[in-house]
Amino acid sequence: MSKIEPIIKRTAGCRTKLQVRAILRYVNQVWQCAAANFRRWRRSPQILLAFALAFILCFLLSDKVLLFASEHNTLLQAAEPFIWTFGDADSVLIVSLLLLLLFADMPNLGNEVPLFLIRVNRTVWMAGQMVYLVLATLALMTFILAATCLLSWSKAYPANLWSDTAAILGYSDIGEQIAVPAFVKVLELSFPYECMLHIFGLLLGYAVLLAALMLCLNLFRENGGMIGGILFSGFGFLFNPEIIANLLKLPPEQSRIANIVFGWISPLNHATYYMHNFGYDNLPRLGVSYLFFGAGSILLFVVAMRKIKTYNFQFTGS
């Protein structure tokens, strides 16, 4: 028995090494498929246009906050322009439209795809497309965050404390007049950097869910992703509680109920920071929204992974 044990251990060790090598080989193949999409960025006017529009969007949306601070001779906390700009559902909706430009042709069937499909199977290739989709979305959202903060750097300070500008906007009706969503419950129950990270996470979750939906629908029908993305964004816009209350002319009590109901069922409301439970209402908590975006994205990725097994590739070009 003692002579057999070393053989069993060596065999188990060899199996473990083979499994590790197989995993590393799989990860490398997935990354190579994803990297092929990033290499197209150097010569793609579509990508350059998407990032240029993102910068212009940051400039236009944050200009109200910067102009207000300049007129009142007050400073801003470094994260506040991003918080007041993208803590609003309308701004989240506008940013999501950039994804229609960025991922309209996903999965991209370039000239290198036939080679990848010969070297790896369809599942590995699709996993690479998913990795690219998530990383590209993360890159765009990070660019938006950096651009918004840099545009206000001359009037900002880095300390993790709300500014006088935020106090004026939050504790008066001036913020509502200039369409800047500075809410008292945000100021009282969080700090700037914490709030910024949550808004970034919600924006990223919404963007990944939208991108996953576009990828999945493109596999079922050509241009289905673009149509589905527009309908998805339109659904979030129409189910805005304020719009519903104004259209139906609801009294205050029914408006409050509508705010709660549509806060739960609308993806756009899940992506809006102030539309969450901070301890004294029945809106979804932040963890619920993260779970909603994560579970929805994973479900769409699973559907796409199953569909790719029977997908009929149609290559163009030479």
Coordinates of C-alpha atoms in Angstrom, one line a residue:
M1 CA 0.0 0.0 0.0
S2 CA 2.9 2.3 0.8
K3 CA 4.3 1.9 -2.7
I4 CA 1.0 2.8 -4.4
E5 CA 0.4 6.0 -2.4
P6 CA 3.3 8.0 -4.1
I7 CA 2.0 6.9 -7.5
I8 CA -1.5 8.1 -6.6
K9 CA -0.1 11.5 -5.4
R10 CA 2.0 12.0 -8.5
T11 CA -1.1 11.1 -10.7
A12 CA -3.2 13.6 -8.7
G13 CA -0.5 16.2 -9.0
C14 CA -0.3 15.7 -12.8
R15 CA -4.1 16.1 -13.1
T16 CA -4.0 19.3 -11.1
K17 CA -1.3 20.7 -13.3
L18 CA -3.2 19.8 -16.5
Q19 CA -6.4 21.4 -15.1
V20 CA -4.5 24.6 -14.3
R21 CA -2.9 24.7 -17.7
A22 CA -6.3 24.1 -19.3
I23 CA -7.8 27.0 -17.3
L24 CA -4.9 29.3 -18.2
R25 CA -5.2 28.3 -21.9
Y26 CA -8.9 29.0 -21.8
V27 CA -8.4 32.4 -20.2
N28 CA -5.7 33.3 -22.7
Q29 CA -7.9 32.4 -25.6
V30 CA -10.8 34.4 -24.2
W31 CA -8.5 37.4 -23.7
Q32 CA -7.1 37.1 -27.3
C33 CA -10.6 37.2 -28.7
A34 CA -11.5 40.3 -26.5
A35 CA -8.2 42.0 -27.4
A36 CA -8.9 41.7 -31.1
N37 CA -11.9 44.0 -30.6
F38 CA -9.8 46.6 -28.8
R39 CA -7.2 46.6 -31.5
R40 CA -9.8 47.9 -33.9
W41 CA -10.1 51.1 -31.7
R42 CA -7.0 52.6 -33.3
R43 CA -8.6 53.0 -36.7
S44 CA -12.3 53.2 -35.8
P45 CA -14.0 56.5 -36.3
Q46 CA -17.0 55.0 -34.5
I47 CA -15.0 54.6 -31.3
L48 CA -13.4 58.1 -31.6
L49 CA -16.9 59.6 -32.1
A50 CA -18.3 57.9 -29.1
F51 CA -15.6 59.1 -26.8
A52 CA -15.7 62.6 -28.3
L53 CA -19.4 62.8 -27.8
A54 CA -18.9 61.6 -24.2
F55 CA -16.6 64.4 -23.5
I56 CA -18.9 67.0 -25.1
L57 CA -21.7 65.5 -23.1
C58 CA -19.8 65.9 -19.8
F59 CA -19.0 69.5 -20.7
L60 CA -22.6 70.4 -21.5
L61 CA -24.2 68.6 -18.5
S62 CA -21.7 69.8 -15.9
D63 CA -21.7 73.4 -17.2
K64 CA -24.8 74.3 -15.1
V65 CA -23.0 73.3 -11.8
L66 CA -19.8 75.1 -12.8
L67 CA -21.6 78.2 -13.9
F68 CA -23.6 78.3 -10.6
A69 CA -20.4 78.0 -8.5
S70 CA -18.7 80.7 -10.5
E71 CA -21.6 83.1 -10.2
H72 CA -21.8 82.5 -6.4
N73 CA -18.0 82.5 -6.0
T74 CA -18.1 79.1 -4.2
L75 CA -15.9 76.0 -4.5
L76 CA -16.9 72.5 -5.4
Q77 CA -15.9 69.1 -4.0
A78 CA -14.0 67.3 -6.7
A79 CA -16.6 64.6 -7.1
E80 CA -19.7 66.9 -7.0
P81 CA -19.9 67.7 -10.7
F82 CA -20.1 64.0 -11.5
I83 CA -22.6 63.5 -8.7
W84 CA -25.0 66.3 -9.6
T85 CA -24.6 65.5 -13.3
F86 CA -25.1 61.8 -13.4
G87 CA -27.2 61.3 -10.3
D88 CA -30.2 62.3 -12.5
A89 CA -32.2 59.9 -14.6
D90 CA -32.2 62.1 -17.7
S91 CA -28.4 62.2 -17.7
V92 CA -28.1 58.4 -17.3
L93 CA -30.5 58.0 -20.2
I94 CA -28.4 60.3 -22.4
V95 CA -25.2 58.5 -21.6
S96 CA -26.8 55.2 -22.4
L97 CA -27.4 56.4 -26.0
L98 CA -23.6 56.4 -26.5
L99 CA -23.7 52.7 -26.0
L100 CA -26.0 52.4 -29.1
L101 CA -23.1 53.9 -31.1
L102 CA -20.4 51.9 -29.3
F103 CA -22.0 48.5 -29.5
A104 CA -24.4 48.7 -32.5
D105 CA -22.4 46.1 -34.5
M106 CA -21.7 43.6 -31.7
P107 CA -20.7 40.9 -32.2
N108 CA -18.3 42.4 -34.7
L109 CA -17.6 39.9 -37.5
G110 CA -14.3 41.2 -38.8
N111 CA -11.8 39.5 -41.1
E112 CA -10.1 37.8 -38.2
V113 CA -13.2 36.1 -36.8
P114 CA -13.0 33.0 -39.2
L115 CA -9.4 32.4 -37.9
F116 CA -10.5 32.6 -34.3
L117 CA -13.4 30.2 -34.9
I118 CA -10.9 27.7 -36.4
R119 CA -8.5 28.0 -33.5
V120 CA -11.1 28.1 -30.7
N121 CA -14.7 27.0 -30.4
R122 CA -17.7 29.3 -30.5
T123 CA -18.2 29.4 -26.7
V124 CA -14.6 30.7 -26.2
W125 CA -15.1 33.3 -28.9
M126 CA -18.4 34.5 -27.4
A127 CA -16.8 34.7 -23.9
G128 CA -14.2 37.0 -25.4
Q129 CA -17.0 39.2 -26.8
M130 CA -18.6 39.4 -23.4
V131 CA -15.2 40.3 -21.7
Y132 CA -14.7 43.0 -24.4
L133 CA -18.2 44.4 -23.8
V134 CA -17.8 44.7 -20.1
L135 CA -14.3 46.2 -20.3
A136 CA -15.2 48.6 -23.1
T137 CA -18.2 49.8 -21.0
L138 CA -16.0 50.2 -18.0
A139 CA -13.5 52.3 -20.1
L140 CA -16.3 54.6 -21.4
M141 CA -17.8 55.1 -17.9
T142 CA -14.3 55.8 -16.4
F143 CA -13.6 58.3 -19.2
I144 CA -16.8 60.1 -18.4
L145 CA -16.0 60.2 -14.6
A146 CA -12.5 61.5 -15.3
A147 CA -13.6 64.1 -17.8
T148 CA -16.3 65.4 -15.5
C149 CA -13.9 65.8 -12.6
L150 CA -11.1 67.3 -14.8
L151 CA -13.5 69.9 -16.3
S152 CA -14.1 71.4 -12.8
W153 CA -10.6 70.9 -11.3
S154 CA -9.9 74.6 -11.2
K155 CA -12.9 75.2 -8.9
A156 CA -12.6 72.0 -6.8
Y157 CA -11.0 70.7 -3.7
P158 CA -10.2 67.0 -2.8
A159 CA -11.4 66.8 0.8
N160 CA -14.3 64.3 1.3
L161 CA -16.7 67.0 2.5
W162 CA -19.7 68.6 0.8
S163 CA -19.1 72.1 -0.5
D164 CA -21.0 75.3 0.2
T165 CA -22.3 75.0 -3.4
A166 CA -23.9 71.6 -2.6
A167 CA -25.5 73.0 0.6
I168 CA -27.0 75.9 -1.4
L169 CA -28.3 73.6 -4.1
G170 CA -29.6 71.0 -1.6
Y171 CA -31.3 73.2 1.0
S172 CA -33.0 75.6 -1.3
D173 CA -35.1 75.4 -4.4
I174 CA -32.3 76.7 -6.6
G175 CA -31.2 73.2 -7.6
E176 CA -34.6 72.4 -8.9
Q177 CA -34.8 75.7 -10.8
I178 CA -31.6 75.0 -12.7
A179 CA -32.3 71.2 -13.0
V180 CA -29.5 70.1 -10.8
P181 CA -30.5 67.0 -8.6
A182 CA -29.0 68.0 -5.3
F183 CA -31.1 66.2 -2.7
V184 CA -31.0 66.8 1.0
K185 CA -31.1 63.0 1.8
V186 CA -28.0 62.5 -0.4
L187 CA -26.1 65.3 1.5
E188 CA -27.1 64.1 5.0
L189 CA -26.7 60.3 4.6
S190 CA -23.5 60.0 2.5
F191 CA -20.1 61.6 1.8
P192 CA -19.0 62.8 -1.7
Y193 CA -16.6 59.9 -2.7
E194 CA -18.9 57.3 -1.3
C195 CA -21.8 58.8 -3.3
M196 CA -19.6 59.1 -6.4
L197 CA -18.7 55.4 -6.3
H198 CA -22.3 54.4 -5.9
I199 CA -23.4 56.6 -8.8
F200 CA -20.5 55.2 -10.9
G201 CA -21.5 51.6 -10.0
L202 CA -25.2 52.2 -10.8
L203 CA -24.3 53.9 -14.1
L204 CA -21.9 51.0 -15.0
G205 CA -24.5 48.4 -14.1
Y206 CA -27.2 50.0 -16.2
A207 CA -24.7 50.3 -19.1
V208 CA -23.6 46.7 -19.0
L209 CA -27.2 45.5 -18.9
L210 CA -28.0 47.6 -21.9
A211 CA -24.9 46.4 -23.8
A212 CA -25.7 42.8 -22.9
L213 CA -29.2 43.2 -24.2
M214 CA -27.9 44.6 -27.5
L215 CA -25.4 41.8 -27.9
C216 CA -28.1 39.2 -27.2
L217 CA -30.7 40.7 -29.6
N218 CA -28.2 41.1 -32.4
L219 CA -27.7 37.3 -32.3
F220 CA -31.4 36.7 -33.0
R221 CA -31.9 39.4 -35.6
E222 CA -29.8 41.8 -37.5
N223 CA -30.1 45.3 -36.0
G224 CA -32.1 43.8 -33.2
G225 CA -29.7 45.2 -30.7
M226 CA -30.2 48.8 -31.9
I227 CA -34.0 48.4 -31.8
G228 CA -34.0 46.7 -28.4
G229 CA -31.6 49.3 -27.0
I230 CA -33.9 52.2 -28.1
L231 CA -37.0 50.4 -26.7
F232 CA -35.1 49.6 -23.4
S233 CA -34.2 53.3 -23.0
G234 CA -37.7 54.4 -24.0
F235 CA -39.2 52.1 -21.4
G236 CA -37.1 53.7 -18.7
F237 CA -38.0 57.2 -19.8
L238 CA -41.7 56.5 -20.0
F239 CA -41.8 54.9 -16.6
N240 CA -40.3 57.9 -14.9
P241 CA -42.5 58.6 -11.8
E242 CA -42.6 62.3 -12.5
I243 CA -43.7 61.8 -16.1
I244 CA -46.4 59.3 -15.1
A245 CA -47.7 61.7 -12.4
N246 CA -47.9 64.6 -14.8
L247 CA -49.5 62.7 -17.6
L248 CA -52.1 61.1 -15.3
K249 CA -52.4 64.2 -13.1
L250 CA -52.1 62.0 -9.9
P251 CA -52.7 63.5 -6.5
P252 CA -49.7 63.6 -4.0
E253 CA -50.6 60.3 -2.3
Q254 CA -50.9 58.4 -5.5
S255 CA -47.8 60.1 -6.9
R256 CA -45.9 58.7 -3.9
I257 CA -47.2 55.2 -4.6
A258 CA -46.3 55.5 -8.3
N259 CA -42.9 56.7 -7.3
I260 CA -42.3 53.5 -5.3
V261 CA -43.9 51.1 -7.9
F262 CA -41.9 52.5 -10.9
G263 CA -38.8 52.8 -8.7
W264 CA -38.9 49.0 -8.5
I265 CA -39.8 48.0 -12.0
S266 CA -37.9 50.6 -14.1
P267 CA -34.2 49.9 -14.9
L268 CA -33.5 53.6 -15.3
N269 CA -34.8 54.3 -11.8
H270 CA -32.6 51.6 -10.5
A271 CA -29.7 53.5 -12.1
T272 CA -30.7 56.8 -10.4
Y273 CA -29.0 57.2 -7.0
Y274 CA -31.6 59.3 -5.2
M275 CA -34.3 56.8 -6.3
H276 CA -33.2 54.4 -3.5
N277 CA -34.1 53.6 0.0
F278 CA -32.0 55.6 2.5
G279 CA -33.8 54.2 5.5
Y280 CA -37.2 55.9 5.5
D281 CA -39.0 54.9 2.3
N282 CA -39.9 51.8 0.4
L283 CA -37.7 52.3 -2.7
P284 CA -35.2 49.6 -3.6
R285 CA -31.9 49.6 -1.7
L286 CA -28.6 50.0 -3.5
G287 CA -27.7 46.3 -3.1
V288 CA -31.0 45.3 -4.7
S289 CA -30.2 47.5 -7.8
Y290 CA -26.7 46.0 -8.0
L291 CA -28.2 42.5 -7.9
F292 CA -30.8 43.5 -10.5
F293 CA -28.2 44.7 -13.0
G294 CA -25.8 41.8 -12.2
A295 CA -28.5 39.1 -12.5
G296 CA -30.0 40.6 -15.6
S297 CA -26.6 40.9 -17.4
I298 CA -25.7 37.3 -16.5
L299 CA -29.0 36.0 -17.7
L300 CA -28.6 37.8 -21.1
F301 CA -25.0 36.5 -21.4
V302 CA -26.3 32.9 -20.8
V303 CA -28.9 33.3 -23.5
A304 CA -26.2 34.7 -25.8
M305 CA -23.9 31.8 -25.0
R306 CA -26.6 29.3 -25.9
K307 CA -27.6 31.1 -29.1
I308 CA -24.1 31.3 -30.4
K309 CA -24.0 27.5 -30.7
T310 CA -26.6 27.7 -33.5
Y311 CA -25.8 31.2 -34.8
N312 CA -25.4 31.4 -38.6
F313 CA -22.3 33.5 -39.3
Q314 CA -22.4 35.7 -42.4
F315 CA -19.0 37.2 -43.2
T316 CA -18.5 40.1 -45.5
G317 CA -15.3 41.7 -46.9
S318 CA -12.1 40.0 -48.0

